[in-house]
XYZ file of C-alpha atoms in Angstrom:
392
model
C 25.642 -2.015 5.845
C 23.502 -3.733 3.782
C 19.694 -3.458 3.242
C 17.527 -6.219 4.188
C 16.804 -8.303 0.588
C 13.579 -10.178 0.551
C 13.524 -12.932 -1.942
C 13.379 -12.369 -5.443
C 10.866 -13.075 -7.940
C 12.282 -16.330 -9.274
C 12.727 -17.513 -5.571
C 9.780 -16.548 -4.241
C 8.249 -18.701 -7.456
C 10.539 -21.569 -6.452
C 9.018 -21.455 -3.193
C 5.371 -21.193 -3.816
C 6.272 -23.768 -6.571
C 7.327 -26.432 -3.875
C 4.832 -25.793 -1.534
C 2.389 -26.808 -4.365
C 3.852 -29.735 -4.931
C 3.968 -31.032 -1.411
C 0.326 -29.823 -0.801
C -1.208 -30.939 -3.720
C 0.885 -33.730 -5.455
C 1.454 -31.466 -8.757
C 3.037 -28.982 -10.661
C 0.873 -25.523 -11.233
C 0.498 -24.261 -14.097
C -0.537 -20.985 -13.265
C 1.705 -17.671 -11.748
C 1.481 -14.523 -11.226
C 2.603 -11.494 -8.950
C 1.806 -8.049 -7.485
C 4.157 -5.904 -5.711
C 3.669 -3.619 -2.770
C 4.437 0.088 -2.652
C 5.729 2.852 -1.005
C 4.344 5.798 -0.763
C 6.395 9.064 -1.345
C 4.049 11.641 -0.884
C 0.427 11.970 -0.560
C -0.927 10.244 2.657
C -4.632 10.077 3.601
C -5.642 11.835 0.644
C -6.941 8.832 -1.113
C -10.086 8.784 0.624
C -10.293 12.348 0.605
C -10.430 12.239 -3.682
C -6.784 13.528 -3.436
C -3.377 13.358 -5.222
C -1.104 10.772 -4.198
C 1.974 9.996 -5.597
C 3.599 6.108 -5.377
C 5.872 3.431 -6.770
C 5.641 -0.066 -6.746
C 8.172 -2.043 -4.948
C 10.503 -5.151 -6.111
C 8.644 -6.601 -3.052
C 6.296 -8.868 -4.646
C 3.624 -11.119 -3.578
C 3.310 -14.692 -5.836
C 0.218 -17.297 -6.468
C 0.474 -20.346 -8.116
C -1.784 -22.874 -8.924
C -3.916 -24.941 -11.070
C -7.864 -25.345 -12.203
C -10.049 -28.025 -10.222
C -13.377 -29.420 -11.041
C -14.911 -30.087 -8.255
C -16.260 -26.836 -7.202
C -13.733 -26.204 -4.645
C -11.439 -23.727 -3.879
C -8.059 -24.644 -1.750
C -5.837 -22.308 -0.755
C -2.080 -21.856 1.124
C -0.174 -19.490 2.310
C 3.572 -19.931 3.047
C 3.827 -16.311 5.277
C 5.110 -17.252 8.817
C 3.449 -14.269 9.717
C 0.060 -15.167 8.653
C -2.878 -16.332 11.248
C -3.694 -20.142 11.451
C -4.816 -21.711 10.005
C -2.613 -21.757 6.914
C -4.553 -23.669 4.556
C -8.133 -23.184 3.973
C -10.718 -24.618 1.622
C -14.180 -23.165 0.834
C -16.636 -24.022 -2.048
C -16.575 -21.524 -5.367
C -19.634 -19.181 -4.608
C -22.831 -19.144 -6.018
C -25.898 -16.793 -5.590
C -27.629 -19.000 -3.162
C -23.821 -18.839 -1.194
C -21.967 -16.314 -1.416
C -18.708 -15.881 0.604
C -18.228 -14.787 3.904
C -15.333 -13.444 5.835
C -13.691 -15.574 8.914
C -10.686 -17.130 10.011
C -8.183 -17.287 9.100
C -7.799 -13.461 8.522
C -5.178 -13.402 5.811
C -8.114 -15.505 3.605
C -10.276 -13.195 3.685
C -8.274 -10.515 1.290
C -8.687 -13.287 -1.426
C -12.160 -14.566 -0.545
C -13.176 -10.844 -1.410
C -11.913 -10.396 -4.534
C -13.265 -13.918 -5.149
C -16.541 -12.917 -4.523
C -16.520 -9.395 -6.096
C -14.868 -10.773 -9.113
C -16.621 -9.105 -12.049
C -16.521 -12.130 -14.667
C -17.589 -15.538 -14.074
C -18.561 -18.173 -13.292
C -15.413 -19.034 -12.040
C -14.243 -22.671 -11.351
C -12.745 -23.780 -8.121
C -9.036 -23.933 -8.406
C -5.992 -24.495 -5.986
C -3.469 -22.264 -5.068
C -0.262 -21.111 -2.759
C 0.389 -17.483 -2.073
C 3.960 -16.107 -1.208
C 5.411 -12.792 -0.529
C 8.054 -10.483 -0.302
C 5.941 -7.746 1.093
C 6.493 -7.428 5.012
C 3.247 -7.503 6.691
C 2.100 -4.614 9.196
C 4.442 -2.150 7.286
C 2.460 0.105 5.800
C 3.806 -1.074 1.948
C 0.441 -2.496 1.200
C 0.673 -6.396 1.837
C -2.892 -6.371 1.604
C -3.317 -4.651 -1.932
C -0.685 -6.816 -3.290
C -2.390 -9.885 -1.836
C -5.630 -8.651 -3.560
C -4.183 -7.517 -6.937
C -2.420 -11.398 -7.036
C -5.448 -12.747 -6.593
C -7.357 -10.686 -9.092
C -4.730 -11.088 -11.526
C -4.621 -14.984 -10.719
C -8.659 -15.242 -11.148
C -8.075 -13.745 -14.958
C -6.372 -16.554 -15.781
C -8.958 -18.709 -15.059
C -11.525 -16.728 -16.080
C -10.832 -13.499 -18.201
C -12.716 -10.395 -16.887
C -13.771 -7.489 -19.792
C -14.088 -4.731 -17.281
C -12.269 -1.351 -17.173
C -8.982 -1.184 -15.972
C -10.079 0.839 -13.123
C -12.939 -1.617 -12.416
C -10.242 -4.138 -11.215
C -8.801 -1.901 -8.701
C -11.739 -0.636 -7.896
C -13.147 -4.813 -7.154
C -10.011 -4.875 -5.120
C -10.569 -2.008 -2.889
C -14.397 -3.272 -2.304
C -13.211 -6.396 -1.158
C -10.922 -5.093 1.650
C -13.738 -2.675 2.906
C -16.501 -5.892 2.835
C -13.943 -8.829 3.807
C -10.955 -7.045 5.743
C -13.220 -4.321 7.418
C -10.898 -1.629 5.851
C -12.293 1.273 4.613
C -9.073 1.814 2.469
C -9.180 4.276 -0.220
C -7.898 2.943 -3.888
C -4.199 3.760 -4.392
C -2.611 0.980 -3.252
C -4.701 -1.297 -5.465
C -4.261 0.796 -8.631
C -0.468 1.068 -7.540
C -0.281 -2.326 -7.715
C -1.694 -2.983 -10.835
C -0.480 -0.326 -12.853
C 3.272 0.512 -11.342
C 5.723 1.262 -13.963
C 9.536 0.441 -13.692
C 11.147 3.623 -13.793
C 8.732 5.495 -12.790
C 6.635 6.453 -9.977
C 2.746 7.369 -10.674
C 0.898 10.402 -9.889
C -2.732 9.179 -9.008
C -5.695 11.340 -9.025
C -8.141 9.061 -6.591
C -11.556 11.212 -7.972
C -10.593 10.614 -11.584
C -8.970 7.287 -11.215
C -6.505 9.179 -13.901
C -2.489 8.572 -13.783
C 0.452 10.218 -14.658
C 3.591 8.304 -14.940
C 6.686 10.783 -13.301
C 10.194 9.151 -14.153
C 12.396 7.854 -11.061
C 15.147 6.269 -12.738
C 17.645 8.181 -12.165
C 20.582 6.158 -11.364
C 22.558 9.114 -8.633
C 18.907 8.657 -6.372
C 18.262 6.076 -4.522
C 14.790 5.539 -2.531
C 15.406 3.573 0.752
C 12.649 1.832 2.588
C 13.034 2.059 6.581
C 10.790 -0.618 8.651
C 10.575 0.703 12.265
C 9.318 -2.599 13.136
C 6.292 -1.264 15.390
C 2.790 -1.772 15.161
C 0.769 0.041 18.036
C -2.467 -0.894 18.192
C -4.182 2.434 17.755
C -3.665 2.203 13.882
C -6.824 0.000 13.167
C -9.074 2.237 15.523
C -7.921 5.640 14.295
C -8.240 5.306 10.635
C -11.856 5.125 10.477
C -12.243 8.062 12.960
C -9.840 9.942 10.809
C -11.738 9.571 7.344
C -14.885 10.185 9.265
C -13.683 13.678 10.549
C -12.642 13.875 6.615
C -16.369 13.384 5.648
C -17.502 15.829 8.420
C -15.314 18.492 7.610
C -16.135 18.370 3.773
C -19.830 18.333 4.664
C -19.663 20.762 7.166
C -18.163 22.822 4.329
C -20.064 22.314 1.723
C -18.506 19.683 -0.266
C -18.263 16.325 -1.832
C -14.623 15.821 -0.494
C -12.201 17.859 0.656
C -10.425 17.496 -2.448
C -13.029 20.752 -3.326
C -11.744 22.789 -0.480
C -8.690 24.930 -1.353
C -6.877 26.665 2.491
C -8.551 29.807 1.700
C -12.270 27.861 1.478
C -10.548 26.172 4.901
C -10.392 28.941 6.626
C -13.119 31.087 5.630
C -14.754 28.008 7.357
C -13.025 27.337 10.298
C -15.905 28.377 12.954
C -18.076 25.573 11.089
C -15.900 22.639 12.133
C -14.208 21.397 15.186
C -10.320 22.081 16.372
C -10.002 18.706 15.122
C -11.727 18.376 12.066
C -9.710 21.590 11.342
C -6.145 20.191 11.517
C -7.034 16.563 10.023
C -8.662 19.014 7.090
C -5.671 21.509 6.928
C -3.243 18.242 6.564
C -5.659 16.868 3.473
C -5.569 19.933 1.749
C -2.177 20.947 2.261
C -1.224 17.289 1.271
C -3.018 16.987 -1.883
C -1.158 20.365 -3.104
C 2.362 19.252 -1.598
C 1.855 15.767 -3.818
C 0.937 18.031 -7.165
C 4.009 20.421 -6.323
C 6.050 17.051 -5.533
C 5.107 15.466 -9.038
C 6.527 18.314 -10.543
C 9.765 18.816 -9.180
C 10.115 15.119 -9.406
C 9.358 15.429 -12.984
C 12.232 18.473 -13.031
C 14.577 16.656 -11.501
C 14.508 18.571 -8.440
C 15.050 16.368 -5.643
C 16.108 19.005 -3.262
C 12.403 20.503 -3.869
C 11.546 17.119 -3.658
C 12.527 16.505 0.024
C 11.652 19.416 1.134
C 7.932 18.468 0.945
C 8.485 15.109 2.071
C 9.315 16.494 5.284
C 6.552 19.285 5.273
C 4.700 16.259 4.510
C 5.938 14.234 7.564
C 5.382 17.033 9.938
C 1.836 17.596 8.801
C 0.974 13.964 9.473
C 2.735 14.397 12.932
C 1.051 17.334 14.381
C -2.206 17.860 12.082
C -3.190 13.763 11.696
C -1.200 13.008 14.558
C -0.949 9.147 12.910
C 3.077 9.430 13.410
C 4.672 7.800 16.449
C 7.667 8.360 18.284
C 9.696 5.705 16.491
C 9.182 7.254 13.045
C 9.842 10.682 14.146
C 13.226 9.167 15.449
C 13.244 7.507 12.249
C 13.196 10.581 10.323
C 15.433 12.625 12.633
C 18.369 10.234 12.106
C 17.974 9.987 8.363
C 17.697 14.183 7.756
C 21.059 14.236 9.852
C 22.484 12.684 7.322
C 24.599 14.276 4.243
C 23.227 13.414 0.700
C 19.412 12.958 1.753
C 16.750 15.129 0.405
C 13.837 14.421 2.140
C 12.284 11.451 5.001
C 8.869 10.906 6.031
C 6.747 8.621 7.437
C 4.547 6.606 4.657
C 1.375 4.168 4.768
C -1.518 4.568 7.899
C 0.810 5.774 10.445
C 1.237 4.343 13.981
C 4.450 2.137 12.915
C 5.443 0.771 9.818
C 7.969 2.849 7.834
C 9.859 5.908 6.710
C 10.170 6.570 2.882
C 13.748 8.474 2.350
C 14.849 9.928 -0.726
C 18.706 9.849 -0.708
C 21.708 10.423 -3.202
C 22.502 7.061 -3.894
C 26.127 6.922 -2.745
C 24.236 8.076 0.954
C 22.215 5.015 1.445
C 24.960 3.089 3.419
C 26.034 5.788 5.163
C 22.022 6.507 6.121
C 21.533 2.747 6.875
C 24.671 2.462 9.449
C 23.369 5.527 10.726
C 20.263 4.919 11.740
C 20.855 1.485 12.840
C 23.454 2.637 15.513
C 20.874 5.402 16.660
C 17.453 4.077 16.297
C 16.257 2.675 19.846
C 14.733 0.239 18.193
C 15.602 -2.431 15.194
C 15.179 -1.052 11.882
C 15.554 -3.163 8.857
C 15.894 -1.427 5.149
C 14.491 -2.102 1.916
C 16.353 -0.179 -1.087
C 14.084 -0.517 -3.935
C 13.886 0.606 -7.835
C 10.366 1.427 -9.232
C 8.703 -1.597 -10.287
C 6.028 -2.837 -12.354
C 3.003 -3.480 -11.275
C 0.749 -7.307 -11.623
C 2.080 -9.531 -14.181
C 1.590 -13.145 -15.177
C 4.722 -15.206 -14.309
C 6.372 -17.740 -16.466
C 6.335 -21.237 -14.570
C-alpha cells in the first residue's frame, strides 16, 4: 500500500496560480509557502516553556498574489474544507480600523497576522491560498496558514524584526483572531524547518538545535485517524490553565522550573489533577531532551522507546488521547521494524507520528489499514524546510 500523496509544491502553485487567474483576470507575481509539521516528541510542553522536538512536513501551504492600490485586501482560498464563504475582502487596516475576527473562520488566521504585522504600512494586495496540509489533523494547518501569510506580507512590505519576532507575530495572531491560546512551536517550526533535519526547540529561549533525520534506512510515517471529537477545542485551555496552576501553586514561572523531585515534594499543594497534567509536562520536557540525543546518536531504538512513554503519558496523565489513536498505536507497535508510535498535535483525533525502518512502512500501512476500525490515510514524509519564497 501506498501512502496518501498530497500535491506537490509545483502543483499546488499551478493550482493557486489558476485560481488567480479566474478570480482576478491576472497572473501573480508573488509566491510563497510554509509547511506543516509533525511532532515527534514533546507535546504540551510549548506552553509550559518546554522542549519540543519537530520537523517540517513536505505538506505545504501556498499564496499567490499581486499588490493593489486601492486599499483593499481580497483574498481566496481553494480548501474544500474551509468555511464559506471562500472569498473575502476587507480594507488594509489603519489605526482608526483595525481588524477584527469573523466569518469566514479560515480568514481570520491571515487577518491576524495582517494586523500584528510588525512593518508597515502595508498596501492592500490580492491573494489565493492553497494547501497540502490536512485540516483538523493536528500537523499545524493553522501555523502554516499563518507563516504563508507572514512570509507573503514581506514581500510586500519587508519587516526588520528578529527572527523570533515573526513567529512570535504569528502565534499572537492565533490567540487574538483564532481564539487559540497555542504555544509557539508550530510557528517557529514552520519558519525555520530544515531538510534533513528535525529541530530541537527550547519554547523559553526561543533557541534551536538542528538534530539530523536523514537517514535514508528510517522512515517517519504520518497516520491520520480521521477523527475530530469535539472535546479538543474545550480541553486545551483547561489543560494549560491547570499548567499555570500547578506552576504557581509551586512556586514557579512554568513548569519548565519544576524537576519530579520539586513535583513531588509538592504534591499536597495541588490537585489529583493538576498533579498528573504536571507529572506528564515534566516528564515530557526530559523525554524530548533524552529523545534529541539519541536521535542525534543514531539510536532509534532509544528513540521509540520514548515515543511510546511519551504516548502513554498523554493517554493516562493528559488524558488528550482517544480510543482511535490508542488503536492507532497498538497496530503500528505490532509491527516488525518500528521503533516507536505515538499520538502527536492537541490530542482528541488527528494523528499518530511512527518512526519505522524504512523497508516497514508498507508493511505498517497494510497493517493498520486492515485493522484500524476506522479509515486511516498515511502521509510518509522527509524533513522539510521551512517558509520560502516560490519562483512563479
Amino acid at each position: 500500500m501506498a501512502a496518501s500523496w498530497e500535491p506537490e509544491v509545483g502543483a499546488l502553485l499551478e493550482e493557486a496560480r489558476r485560481t488567480f487567474h479566474k478570480e482576478f483576470g491576472s497572473a501573480p507575481t508573488l509566491a510563497v509557502s510554509a509547511p506543516g509539521r509533525v511532532n515527534l516528541i514533546g507535546e504540551h510542553t510549548d506552553y509550559n516553556d518546554g522542549l519540543v522536538l519537530p520537523m517540517a512536513l513536505e505538506l505545504v501551504t501556498v499564496m499567490v498574489g499581486i499588490p493593489r492600490l486601492d486599499g483593499l485586501i481580497s483574498l481566496v482560498t481553494t480548501s474544500e474544507y474551509a468555511d464559506e464563504p471562500r472569498q473575502v475582502e476587507f480594507p488594509v487596516p489603519t489605526a482608526e480600523q483595525p481588524l477584527e475576527p469573523g466569518m469566514p473562520r479560515w480568514a481570520n488566521y491571515v487577518k491576524g497576522v495582517i494586523q500584528h504585522y510588525p512593518a508597515g504600512p502595508l498596501p492592500g494586495f490580492s491573494a489565493v491560498v492553497a494547501s497540502s496540509v490536512p485540516l483538523g489533523g493536528g500537523l499545524s494547518s493553522s501555523a502554516s496558514l499563518e507563516v504563508a501569510t507572514y512570509t507573503f506580507l514581506q514581500q510586500l512590505c519587508p519587516d526588520s524584526g528578529a527572527a523570533a519576532t515573526r513567529a512570535q507575530v504569528c502565534q499572537r495572531a492565533e490567540h487574538s483572531f483564532a481564539g487559540v491560546p497555542c504555544g509557539i512551536m508550530d510557528q517557529l517550526i514552520s519558519l525555520f524547518g530544515q531538510k534533513g533535519h528535525a529541530l530541537l526547540i527550547d519554547c523559553r529561549s526561543l533557541e534551536t538545535r538542528p538534530v539530523p533525520l536523514s537517514d535514508p534506512g528510517v522512515a517517519v510515517l504520518i497516520t491520520n485517524s480521521n477523527v475530530r471529537h469535539s472535546l479538543g477545542s474545550s480541553e486545551y485551555p483547561i489543560r494549560r490553565r491547570q499548567c499555570e496552576l500547578a506552576a504557581k501553586a509551586l512556586g514557579k514561572k512554568s513548569l519548565r522550573e519544576v524537576d519530579m523531585k520539586d513535583l513531588e515534594a509538592g504534591k499536597e499543594l495541588l490537585t489529583k489533577e493538576e498533579h498528573r497534567r504536571a507529572r506528564h509536562v515534566v516528564g515530557e520536557i526530559q523525554r524530548t531532551s533524552e529523545a534529541a540525543a539519541a536521535l542525534s546518536a543514531s539510536n532509534y531504538k532509544a528513540f521509540g522507546r520514548l515515543m511510546v512513554e511519551s504516548h502513554n503519558s498523554l493517554r493516562d496523565d493528559y488524558e488528550v488521547s482517544c480510543p482511535e489513536l490508542d488503536q492507532l498505536v497498538t497496530l503500528a507497535l505490532s509491527v516488525p521494524g518500528v521503533y516507536g508510535s505515538r499520538m502527536t498535535g492537541g490530542g482528541f483525533g488527528g494523528c499518530t507520528v511512527t518512526l519505522l525502518e524504512a523497508d516497514a512502512a508498507t508493511r505498517a500501512m497494510q497493517h493498520i489499514q486492515e485493522q484500524y476500525k476506522g479509515t486511516a490515510t498515511f502521509y510518509l514524509s522527509k524533513a522539510a524546510d521551512g517558509a520560502k519564497v516560490q519562483p512563479l
